[in-house]
Short mmCIF file of C-alpha atoms and ligand atoms in Angstrom, two decimals:
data_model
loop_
_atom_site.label_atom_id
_atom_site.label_comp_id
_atom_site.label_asym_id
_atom_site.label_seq_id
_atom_site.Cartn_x
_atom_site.Cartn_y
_atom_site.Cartn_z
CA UNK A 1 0.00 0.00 0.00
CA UNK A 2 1.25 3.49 -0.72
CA UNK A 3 1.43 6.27 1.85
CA UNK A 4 -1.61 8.49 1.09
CA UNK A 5 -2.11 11.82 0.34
CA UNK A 6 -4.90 13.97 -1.34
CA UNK A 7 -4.76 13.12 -4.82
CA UNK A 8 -6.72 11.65 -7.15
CA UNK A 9 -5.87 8.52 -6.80
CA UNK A 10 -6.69 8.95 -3.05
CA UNK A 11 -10.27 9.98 -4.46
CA UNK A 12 -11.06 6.88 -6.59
CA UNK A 13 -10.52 5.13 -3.92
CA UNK A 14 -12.64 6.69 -1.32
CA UNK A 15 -15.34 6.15 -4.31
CA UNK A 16 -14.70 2.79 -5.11
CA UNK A 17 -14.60 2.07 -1.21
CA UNK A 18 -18.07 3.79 -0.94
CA UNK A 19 -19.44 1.68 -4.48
CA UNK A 20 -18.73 -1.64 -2.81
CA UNK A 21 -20.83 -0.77 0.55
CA UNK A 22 -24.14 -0.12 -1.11
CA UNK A 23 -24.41 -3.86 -2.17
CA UNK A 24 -23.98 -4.91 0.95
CA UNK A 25 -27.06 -6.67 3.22
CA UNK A 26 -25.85 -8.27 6.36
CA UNK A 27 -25.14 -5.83 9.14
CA UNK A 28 -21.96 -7.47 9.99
CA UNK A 29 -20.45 -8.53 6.37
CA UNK A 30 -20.99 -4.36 6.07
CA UNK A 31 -19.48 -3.20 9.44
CA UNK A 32 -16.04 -5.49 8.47
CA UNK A 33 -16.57 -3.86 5.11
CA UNK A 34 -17.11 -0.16 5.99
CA UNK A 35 -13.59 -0.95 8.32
CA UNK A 36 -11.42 -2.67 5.85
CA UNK A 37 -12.11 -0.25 3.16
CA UNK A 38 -11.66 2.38 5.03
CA UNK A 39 -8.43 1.12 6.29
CA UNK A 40 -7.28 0.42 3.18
CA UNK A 41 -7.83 4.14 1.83
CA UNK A 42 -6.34 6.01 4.46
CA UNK A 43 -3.61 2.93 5.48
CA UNK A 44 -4.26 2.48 8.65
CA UNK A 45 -2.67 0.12 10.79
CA UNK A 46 -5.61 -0.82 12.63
CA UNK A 47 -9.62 0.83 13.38
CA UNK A 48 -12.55 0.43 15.52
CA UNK A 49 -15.91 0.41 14.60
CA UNK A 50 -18.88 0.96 16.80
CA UNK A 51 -22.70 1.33 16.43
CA UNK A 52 -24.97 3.24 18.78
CA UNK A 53 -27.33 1.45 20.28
CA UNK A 54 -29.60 3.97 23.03
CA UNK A 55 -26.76 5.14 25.49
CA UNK A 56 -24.32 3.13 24.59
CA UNK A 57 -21.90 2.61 22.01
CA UNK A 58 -21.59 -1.19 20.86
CA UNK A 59 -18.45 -2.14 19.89
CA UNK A 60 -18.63 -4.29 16.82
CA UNK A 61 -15.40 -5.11 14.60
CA UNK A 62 -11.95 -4.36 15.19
CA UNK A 63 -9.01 -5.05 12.53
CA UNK A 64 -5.22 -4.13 13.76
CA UNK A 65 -2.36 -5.78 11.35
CA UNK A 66 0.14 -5.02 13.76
CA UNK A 67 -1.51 -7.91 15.98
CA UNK A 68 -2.49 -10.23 13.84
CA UNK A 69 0.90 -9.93 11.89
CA UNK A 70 2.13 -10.99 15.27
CA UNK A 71 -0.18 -14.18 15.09
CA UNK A 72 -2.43 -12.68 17.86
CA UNK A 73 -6.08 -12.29 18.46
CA UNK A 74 -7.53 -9.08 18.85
CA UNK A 75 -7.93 -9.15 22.66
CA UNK A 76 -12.00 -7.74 22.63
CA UNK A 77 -14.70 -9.27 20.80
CA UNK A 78 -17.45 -7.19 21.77
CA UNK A 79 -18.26 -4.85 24.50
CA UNK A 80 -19.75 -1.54 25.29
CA UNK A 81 -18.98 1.78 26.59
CA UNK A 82 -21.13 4.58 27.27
CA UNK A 83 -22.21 7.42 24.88
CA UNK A 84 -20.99 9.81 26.32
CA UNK A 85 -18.13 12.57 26.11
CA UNK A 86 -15.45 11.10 27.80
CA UNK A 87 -13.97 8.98 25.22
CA UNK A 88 -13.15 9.90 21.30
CA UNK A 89 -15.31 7.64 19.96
CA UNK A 90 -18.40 8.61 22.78
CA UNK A 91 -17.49 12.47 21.72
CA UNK A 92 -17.68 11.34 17.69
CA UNK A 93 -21.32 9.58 18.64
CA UNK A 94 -22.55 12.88 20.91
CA UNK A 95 -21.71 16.06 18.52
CA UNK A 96 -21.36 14.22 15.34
CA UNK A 97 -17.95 16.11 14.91
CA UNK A 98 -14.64 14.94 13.18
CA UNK A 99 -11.83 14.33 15.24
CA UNK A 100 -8.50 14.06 13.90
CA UNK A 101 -5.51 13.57 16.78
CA UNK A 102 -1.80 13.39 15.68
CA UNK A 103 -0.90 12.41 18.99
CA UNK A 104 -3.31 10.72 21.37
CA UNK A 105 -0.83 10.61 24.35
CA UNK A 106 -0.40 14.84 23.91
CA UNK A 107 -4.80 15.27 23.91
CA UNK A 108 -4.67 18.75 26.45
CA UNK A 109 -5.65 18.14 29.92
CA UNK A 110 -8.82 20.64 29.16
CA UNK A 111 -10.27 18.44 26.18
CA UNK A 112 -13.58 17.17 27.26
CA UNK A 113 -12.54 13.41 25.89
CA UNK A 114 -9.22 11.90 26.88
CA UNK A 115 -7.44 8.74 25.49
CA UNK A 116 -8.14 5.68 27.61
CA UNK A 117 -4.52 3.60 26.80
CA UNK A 118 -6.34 -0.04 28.68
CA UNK A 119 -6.63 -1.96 25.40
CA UNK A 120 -2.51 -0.77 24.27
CA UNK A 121 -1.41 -2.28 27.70
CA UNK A 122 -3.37 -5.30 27.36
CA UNK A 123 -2.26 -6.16 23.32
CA UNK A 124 1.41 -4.39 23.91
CA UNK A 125 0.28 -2.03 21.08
CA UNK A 126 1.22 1.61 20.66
CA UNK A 127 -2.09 3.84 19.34
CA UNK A 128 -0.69 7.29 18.16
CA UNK A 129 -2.55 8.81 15.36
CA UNK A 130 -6.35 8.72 15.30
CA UNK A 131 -9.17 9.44 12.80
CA UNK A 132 -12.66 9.55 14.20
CA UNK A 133 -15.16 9.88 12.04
CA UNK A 134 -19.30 9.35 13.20
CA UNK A 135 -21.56 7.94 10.57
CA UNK A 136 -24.47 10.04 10.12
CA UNK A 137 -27.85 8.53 8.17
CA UNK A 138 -30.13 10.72 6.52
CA UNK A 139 -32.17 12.22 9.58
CA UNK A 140 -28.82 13.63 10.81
CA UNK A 141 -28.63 10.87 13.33
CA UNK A 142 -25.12 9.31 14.29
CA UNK A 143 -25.68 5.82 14.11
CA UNK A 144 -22.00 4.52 14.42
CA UNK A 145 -18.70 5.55 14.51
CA UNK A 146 -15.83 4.21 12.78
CA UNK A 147 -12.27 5.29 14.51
CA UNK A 148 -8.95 4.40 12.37
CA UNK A 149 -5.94 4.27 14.33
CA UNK A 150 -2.23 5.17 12.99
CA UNK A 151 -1.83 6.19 9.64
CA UNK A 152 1.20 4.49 8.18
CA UNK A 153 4.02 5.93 5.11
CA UNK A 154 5.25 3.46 2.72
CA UNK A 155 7.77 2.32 5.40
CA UNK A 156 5.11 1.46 7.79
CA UNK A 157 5.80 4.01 9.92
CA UNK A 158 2.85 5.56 12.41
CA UNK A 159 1.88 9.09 10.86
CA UNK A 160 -1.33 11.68 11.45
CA UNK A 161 -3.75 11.11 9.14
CA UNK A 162 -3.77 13.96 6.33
CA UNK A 163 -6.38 16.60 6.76
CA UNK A 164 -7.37 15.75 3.42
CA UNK A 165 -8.93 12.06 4.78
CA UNK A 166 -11.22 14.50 6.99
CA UNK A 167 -13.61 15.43 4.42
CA UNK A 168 -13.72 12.54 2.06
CA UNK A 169 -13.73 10.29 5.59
CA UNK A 170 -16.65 12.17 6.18
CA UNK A 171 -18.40 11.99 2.76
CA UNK A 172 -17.03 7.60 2.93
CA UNK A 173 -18.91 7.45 6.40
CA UNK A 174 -22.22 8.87 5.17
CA UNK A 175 -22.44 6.20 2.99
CA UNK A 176 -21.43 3.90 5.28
CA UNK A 177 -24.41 5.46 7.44
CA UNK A 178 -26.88 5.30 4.87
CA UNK A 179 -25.85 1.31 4.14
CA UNK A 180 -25.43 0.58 7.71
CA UNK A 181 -29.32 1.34 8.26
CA UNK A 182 -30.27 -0.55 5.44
CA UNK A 183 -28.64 -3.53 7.22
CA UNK A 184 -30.28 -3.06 10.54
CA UNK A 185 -33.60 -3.24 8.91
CA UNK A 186 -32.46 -6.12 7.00
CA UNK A 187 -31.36 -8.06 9.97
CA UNK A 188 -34.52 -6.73 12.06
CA UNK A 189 -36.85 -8.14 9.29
CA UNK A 190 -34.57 -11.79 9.79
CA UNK A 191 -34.47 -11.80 13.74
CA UNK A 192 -37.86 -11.11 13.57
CA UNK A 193 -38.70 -14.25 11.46
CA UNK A 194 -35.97 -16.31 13.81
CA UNK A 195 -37.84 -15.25 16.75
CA UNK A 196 -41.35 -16.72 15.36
CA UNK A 197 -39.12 -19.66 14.85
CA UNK A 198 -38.13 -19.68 18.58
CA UNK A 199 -41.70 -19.07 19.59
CA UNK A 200 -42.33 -22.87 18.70
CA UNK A 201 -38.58 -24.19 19.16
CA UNK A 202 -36.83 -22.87 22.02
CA UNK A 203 -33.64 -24.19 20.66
CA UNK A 204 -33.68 -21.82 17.73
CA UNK A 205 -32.58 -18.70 19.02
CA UNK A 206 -31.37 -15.60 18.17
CA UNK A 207 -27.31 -16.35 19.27
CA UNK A 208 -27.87 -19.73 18.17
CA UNK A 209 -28.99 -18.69 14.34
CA UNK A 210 -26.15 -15.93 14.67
CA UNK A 211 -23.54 -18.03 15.32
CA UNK A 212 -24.73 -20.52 12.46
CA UNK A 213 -24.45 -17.85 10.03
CA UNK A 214 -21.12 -16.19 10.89
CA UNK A 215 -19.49 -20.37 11.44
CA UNK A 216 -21.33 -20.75 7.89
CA UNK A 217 -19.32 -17.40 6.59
CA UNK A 218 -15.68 -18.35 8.10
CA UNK A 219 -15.69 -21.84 6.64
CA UNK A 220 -16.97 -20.78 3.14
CA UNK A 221 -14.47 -17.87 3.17
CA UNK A 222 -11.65 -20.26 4.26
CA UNK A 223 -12.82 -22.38 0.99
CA UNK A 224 -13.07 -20.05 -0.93
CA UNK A 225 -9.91 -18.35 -0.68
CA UNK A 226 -7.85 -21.89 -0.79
CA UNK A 227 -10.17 -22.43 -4.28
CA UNK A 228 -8.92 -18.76 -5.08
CA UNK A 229 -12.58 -17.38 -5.81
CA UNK A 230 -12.83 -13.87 -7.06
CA UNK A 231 -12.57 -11.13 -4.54
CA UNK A 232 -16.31 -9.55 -6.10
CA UNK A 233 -17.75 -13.22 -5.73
CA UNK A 234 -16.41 -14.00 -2.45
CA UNK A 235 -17.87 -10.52 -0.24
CA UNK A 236 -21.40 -11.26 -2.40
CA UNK A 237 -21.67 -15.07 -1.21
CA UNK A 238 -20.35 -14.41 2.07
CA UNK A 239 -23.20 -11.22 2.33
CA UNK A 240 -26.01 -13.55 1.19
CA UNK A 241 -24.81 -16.82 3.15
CA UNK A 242 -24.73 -15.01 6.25
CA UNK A 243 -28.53 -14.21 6.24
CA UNK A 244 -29.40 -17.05 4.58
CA UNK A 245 -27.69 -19.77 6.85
CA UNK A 246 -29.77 -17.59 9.91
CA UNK A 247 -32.97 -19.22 8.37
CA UNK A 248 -32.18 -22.56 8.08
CA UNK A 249 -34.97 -23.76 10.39
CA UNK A 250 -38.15 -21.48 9.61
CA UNK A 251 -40.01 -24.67 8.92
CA UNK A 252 -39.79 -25.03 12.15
CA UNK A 253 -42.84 -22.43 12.71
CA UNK A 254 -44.97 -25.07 10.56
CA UNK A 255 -44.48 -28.29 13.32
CA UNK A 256 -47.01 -28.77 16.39
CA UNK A 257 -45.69 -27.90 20.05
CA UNK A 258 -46.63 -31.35 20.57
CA UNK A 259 -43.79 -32.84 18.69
CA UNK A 260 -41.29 -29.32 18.92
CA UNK A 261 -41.57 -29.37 23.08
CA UNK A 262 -42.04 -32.83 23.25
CA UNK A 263 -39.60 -34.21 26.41
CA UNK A 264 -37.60 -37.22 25.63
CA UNK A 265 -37.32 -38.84 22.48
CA UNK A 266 -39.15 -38.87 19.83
CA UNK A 267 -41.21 -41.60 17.95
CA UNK A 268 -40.76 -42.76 14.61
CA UNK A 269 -44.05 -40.80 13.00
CA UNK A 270 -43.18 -37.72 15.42
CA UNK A 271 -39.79 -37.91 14.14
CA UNK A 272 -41.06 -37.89 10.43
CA UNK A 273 -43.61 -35.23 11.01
CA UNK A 274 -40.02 -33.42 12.12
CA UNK A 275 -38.00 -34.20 9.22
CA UNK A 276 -40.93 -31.69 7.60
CA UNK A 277 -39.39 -28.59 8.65
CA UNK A 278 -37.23 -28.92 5.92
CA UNK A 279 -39.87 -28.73 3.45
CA UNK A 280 -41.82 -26.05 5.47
CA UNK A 281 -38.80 -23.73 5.18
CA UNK A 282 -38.21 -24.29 1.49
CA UNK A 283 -42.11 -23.51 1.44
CA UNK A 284 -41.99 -20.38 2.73
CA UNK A 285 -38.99 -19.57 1.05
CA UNK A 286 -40.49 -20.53 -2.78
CA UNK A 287 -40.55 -17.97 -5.26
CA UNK A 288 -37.41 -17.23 -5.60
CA UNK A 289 -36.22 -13.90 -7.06
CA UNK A 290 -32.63 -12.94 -5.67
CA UNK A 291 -29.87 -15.52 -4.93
CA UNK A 292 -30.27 -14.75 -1.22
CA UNK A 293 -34.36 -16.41 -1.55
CA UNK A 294 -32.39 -19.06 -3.44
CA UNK A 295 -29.58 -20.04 -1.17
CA UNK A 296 -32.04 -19.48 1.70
CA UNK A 297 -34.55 -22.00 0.38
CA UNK A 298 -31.24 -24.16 -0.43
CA UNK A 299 -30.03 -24.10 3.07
CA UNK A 300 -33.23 -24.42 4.62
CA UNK A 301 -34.41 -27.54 2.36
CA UNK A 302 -31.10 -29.25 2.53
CA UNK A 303 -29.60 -28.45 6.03
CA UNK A 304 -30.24 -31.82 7.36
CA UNK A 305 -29.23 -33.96 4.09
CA UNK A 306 -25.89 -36.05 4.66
CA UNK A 307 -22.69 -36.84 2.01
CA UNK A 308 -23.31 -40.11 2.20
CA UNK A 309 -27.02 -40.21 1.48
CA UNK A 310 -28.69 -40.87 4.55
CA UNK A 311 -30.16 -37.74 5.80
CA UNK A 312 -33.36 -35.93 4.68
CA UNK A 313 -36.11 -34.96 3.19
CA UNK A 314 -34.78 -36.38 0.13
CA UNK A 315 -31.66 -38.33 1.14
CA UNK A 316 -29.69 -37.03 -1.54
CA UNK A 317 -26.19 -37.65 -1.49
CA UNK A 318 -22.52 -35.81 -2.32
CA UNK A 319 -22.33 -32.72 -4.63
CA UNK A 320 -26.05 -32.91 -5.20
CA UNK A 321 -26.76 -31.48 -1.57
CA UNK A 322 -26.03 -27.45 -2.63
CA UNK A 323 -22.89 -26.67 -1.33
CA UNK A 324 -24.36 -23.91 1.06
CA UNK A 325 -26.49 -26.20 2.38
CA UNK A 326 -23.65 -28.55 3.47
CA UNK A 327 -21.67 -25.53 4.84
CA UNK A 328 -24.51 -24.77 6.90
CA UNK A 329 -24.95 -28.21 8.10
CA UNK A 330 -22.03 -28.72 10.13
CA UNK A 331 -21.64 -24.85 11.21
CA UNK A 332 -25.36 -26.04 12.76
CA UNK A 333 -24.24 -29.67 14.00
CA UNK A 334 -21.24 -27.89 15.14
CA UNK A 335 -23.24 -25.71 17.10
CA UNK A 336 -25.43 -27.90 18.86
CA UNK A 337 -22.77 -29.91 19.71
CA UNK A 338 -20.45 -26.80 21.48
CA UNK A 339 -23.73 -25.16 23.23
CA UNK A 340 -26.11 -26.32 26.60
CA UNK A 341 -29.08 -27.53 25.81
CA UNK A 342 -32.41 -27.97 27.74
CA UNK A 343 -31.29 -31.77 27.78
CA UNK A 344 -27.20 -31.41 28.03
CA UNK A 345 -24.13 -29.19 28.99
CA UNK A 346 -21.72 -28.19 26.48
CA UNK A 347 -19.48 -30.53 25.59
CA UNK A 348 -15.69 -29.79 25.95
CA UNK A 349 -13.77 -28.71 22.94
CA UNK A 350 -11.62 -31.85 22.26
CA UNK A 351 -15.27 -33.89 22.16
CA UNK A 352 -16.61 -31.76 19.97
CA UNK A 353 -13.81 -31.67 17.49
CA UNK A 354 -13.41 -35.55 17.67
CA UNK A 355 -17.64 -35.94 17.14
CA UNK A 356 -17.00 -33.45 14.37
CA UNK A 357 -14.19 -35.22 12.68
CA UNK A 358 -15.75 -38.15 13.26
CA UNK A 359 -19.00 -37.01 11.48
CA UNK A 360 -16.95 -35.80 8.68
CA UNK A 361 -16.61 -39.64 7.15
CA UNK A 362 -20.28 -39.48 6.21
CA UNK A 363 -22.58 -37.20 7.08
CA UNK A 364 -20.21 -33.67 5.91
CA UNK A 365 -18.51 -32.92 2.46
CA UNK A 366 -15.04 -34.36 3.45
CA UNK A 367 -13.87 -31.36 1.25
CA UNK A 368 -14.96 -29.14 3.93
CA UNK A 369 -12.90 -31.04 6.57
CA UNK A 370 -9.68 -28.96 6.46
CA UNK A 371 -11.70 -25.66 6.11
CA UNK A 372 -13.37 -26.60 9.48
CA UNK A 373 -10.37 -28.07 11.23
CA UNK A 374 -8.76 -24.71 10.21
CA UNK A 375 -11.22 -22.19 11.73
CA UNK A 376 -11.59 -23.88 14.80
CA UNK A 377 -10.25 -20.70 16.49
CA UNK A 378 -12.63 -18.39 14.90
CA UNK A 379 -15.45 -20.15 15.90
CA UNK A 380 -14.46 -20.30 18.86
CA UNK A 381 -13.91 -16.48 18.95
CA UNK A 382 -17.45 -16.27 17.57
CA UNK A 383 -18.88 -18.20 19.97
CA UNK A 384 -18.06 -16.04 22.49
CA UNK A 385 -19.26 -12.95 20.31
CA UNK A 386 -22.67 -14.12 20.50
CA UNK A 387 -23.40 -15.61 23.65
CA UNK A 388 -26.76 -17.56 24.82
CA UNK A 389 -28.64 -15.13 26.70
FE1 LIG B 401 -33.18 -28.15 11.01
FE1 LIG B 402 -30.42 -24.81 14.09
#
């Protein structure tokens, strides 16, 4: 990456960053989006971003190549701090204003904010430069704020931001605004369908169908990069796959509480009355106009078919299952397997890896295998992202 200053060049990119966000559905495909891009324009070693969420500010992604270069994990997943003016980022959220700090460690003792240095000591990482920026939608509200930290030359050296990235920042942020509340309708519309879903099956919740689609996103992407998929192809599927995989069991709204809340096992009709959910969800997911309503009805149809033929509703066997559908099979299995249940504790994570592995010699795509084994880590990082409540 080249150091960046306010040239053209600098503008196409700002655009190009902005063209890519307005294709974007899933609220959290587009907050790792509106960071990366913005990262990449300005080279930035590392950024923040945050959405507001009543009094607080929720913090949602964070990217910093210094740690990961160093083979680390970013030490938070998600928390929350209050909107208010004491930090940059609660300042950003509360006027709406731009803040641009060379030096965070020489912020004047009478600035309402001040720099809180907690999450340097804990990752041994030095924050100098900062750009704030808030994202503002269309009613003038600040619904997030996305802070990049240390602007970098050619030589990787930690610079202040040029005053330039102020206004297009700002302009890149609006959009980001404008995208960003697309998204939360988007997802509202989905949880909203996931909780009628939970209404009849207590086991299909709202952490549990978020953690499905965001496993269901890290092994596809870890596929598709080793298969060397195109970049454009790669953000779409992963966008669509992560809202589809959420509704993989909407049939579920079309089976009795009788069978759904039945305690114990079930019988062998119950059990085929069941196996309907599959063809519920595809029902309710027919007529299918975008790719989303088609890998949706995909995933929801074929969730519970196995590679070797002996799952359901159809039994269909190998590359016939859609591949989507197989993804989201064992990012579900692998789910059920790693959280309590009504009926069971979690299991520990070296029985859940040898159950998976061992359910990779017939019921999963044994194609997938090395793509799972791989992310183990960032499901597990996931896992904790989106806790049971
Ligand atoms: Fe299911
Ligand atoms: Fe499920």
């Amino acid at each position: 990456m080249q150091a960046v200053t306010a040239d053209n060049d600098f503008l196409e990119r700002v655009l190009a960053a902005g063209a890519i966000l307005v294709n974007i559905g899933d609220i959290d495909i587009l907050l790792e989006q509106i960071l990366t891009e913005a990262r990449f324009f300005t080279n930035a070693d590392a950024g923040s971003i945050y959405t507001v969420e009543g009094d607080l500010l929720s913090f949602g992604h964070s990217q910093n190549e210094t740690i990961t270069g160093r083979g680390e994990r970013i030490p938070y997943t998600r928390f929350t701090i209050p909107k208010n003016r004491a930090s940059m980022a609660g300042y950003v959220a509360c006027t709406g204003d731009i803040l641009n700090i060379d030096d965070v460690r020489k912020i004047p003792a009478e600035a309402p904010y001040s720099f809180d240095d907690s999450y340097d000591k804990i990752s041994f990482y030095r924050t100098r430069s900062t750009l704030t920026l808030p994202l503002i939608n269309n009613r003038q509200v600040v619904v997030g704020v996305l802070q990049l930290i240390n602007a970098r030359t050619d030589k990787r050296e930690f610079i202040p931001f040029h005053s330039a990235m102020e206004l297009l920042g700002k302009y890149y942020a609006t959009l980001g605004a404008l995208a960003l509340e697309r998204a939360m309708m988007t997802r509202t519309l989905l949880m909203r369908m996931v909780n009628m879903t939970e209404f009849r099956d207590p086991k299909e919740t709202g952490p549990h169908v978020n953690r499905v689609g965001s496993y269901s996103v890290a092994i596809y992407d870890s596929w598709a990069k080793t298969n060397n998929v195109e970049e454009d192809d790669r953000s779409h599927n992963r966008d669509v796959l992560r809202m589809a995989a959420m509704l993989h069991d909407v049939g579920k709204t079309g089976i009795s509480d009788a069978i759904l809340k039945k305690p114990g096992s079930l019988t062998k009709d119950e059990r085929r009355v069941m196996e309907n959910h599959c063809l519920i969800g595809a029902e309710v997911l027919r007529n299918c106009e975008s790719t989303f309503d088609e890998m949706a009805r995909d995933i929801a149809l074929c969730h519970h078919e196995s590679w070797d033929g002996s799952g359901y509703p159809h039994g269909l066997q190998g590359e016939d299952i859609p591949f989507m559908a197989r993804i989201t099979a064992i990012a579900d299995v692998f789910d059920a397997l790693s959280s309590s249940r009504a009926y069971k504790n979690p299991w520990s994570d070296n029985m859940v890896k040898d159950e998976m592995e061992r359910l990779f010699s017939s019921k999963f795509d044994p194609g997938l295998k090395h793509h799972f084994m791989s992310q183990l880590d960032v499901l597990r990082e996931i896992k904790d992202t989106y806790p049971d409540q």
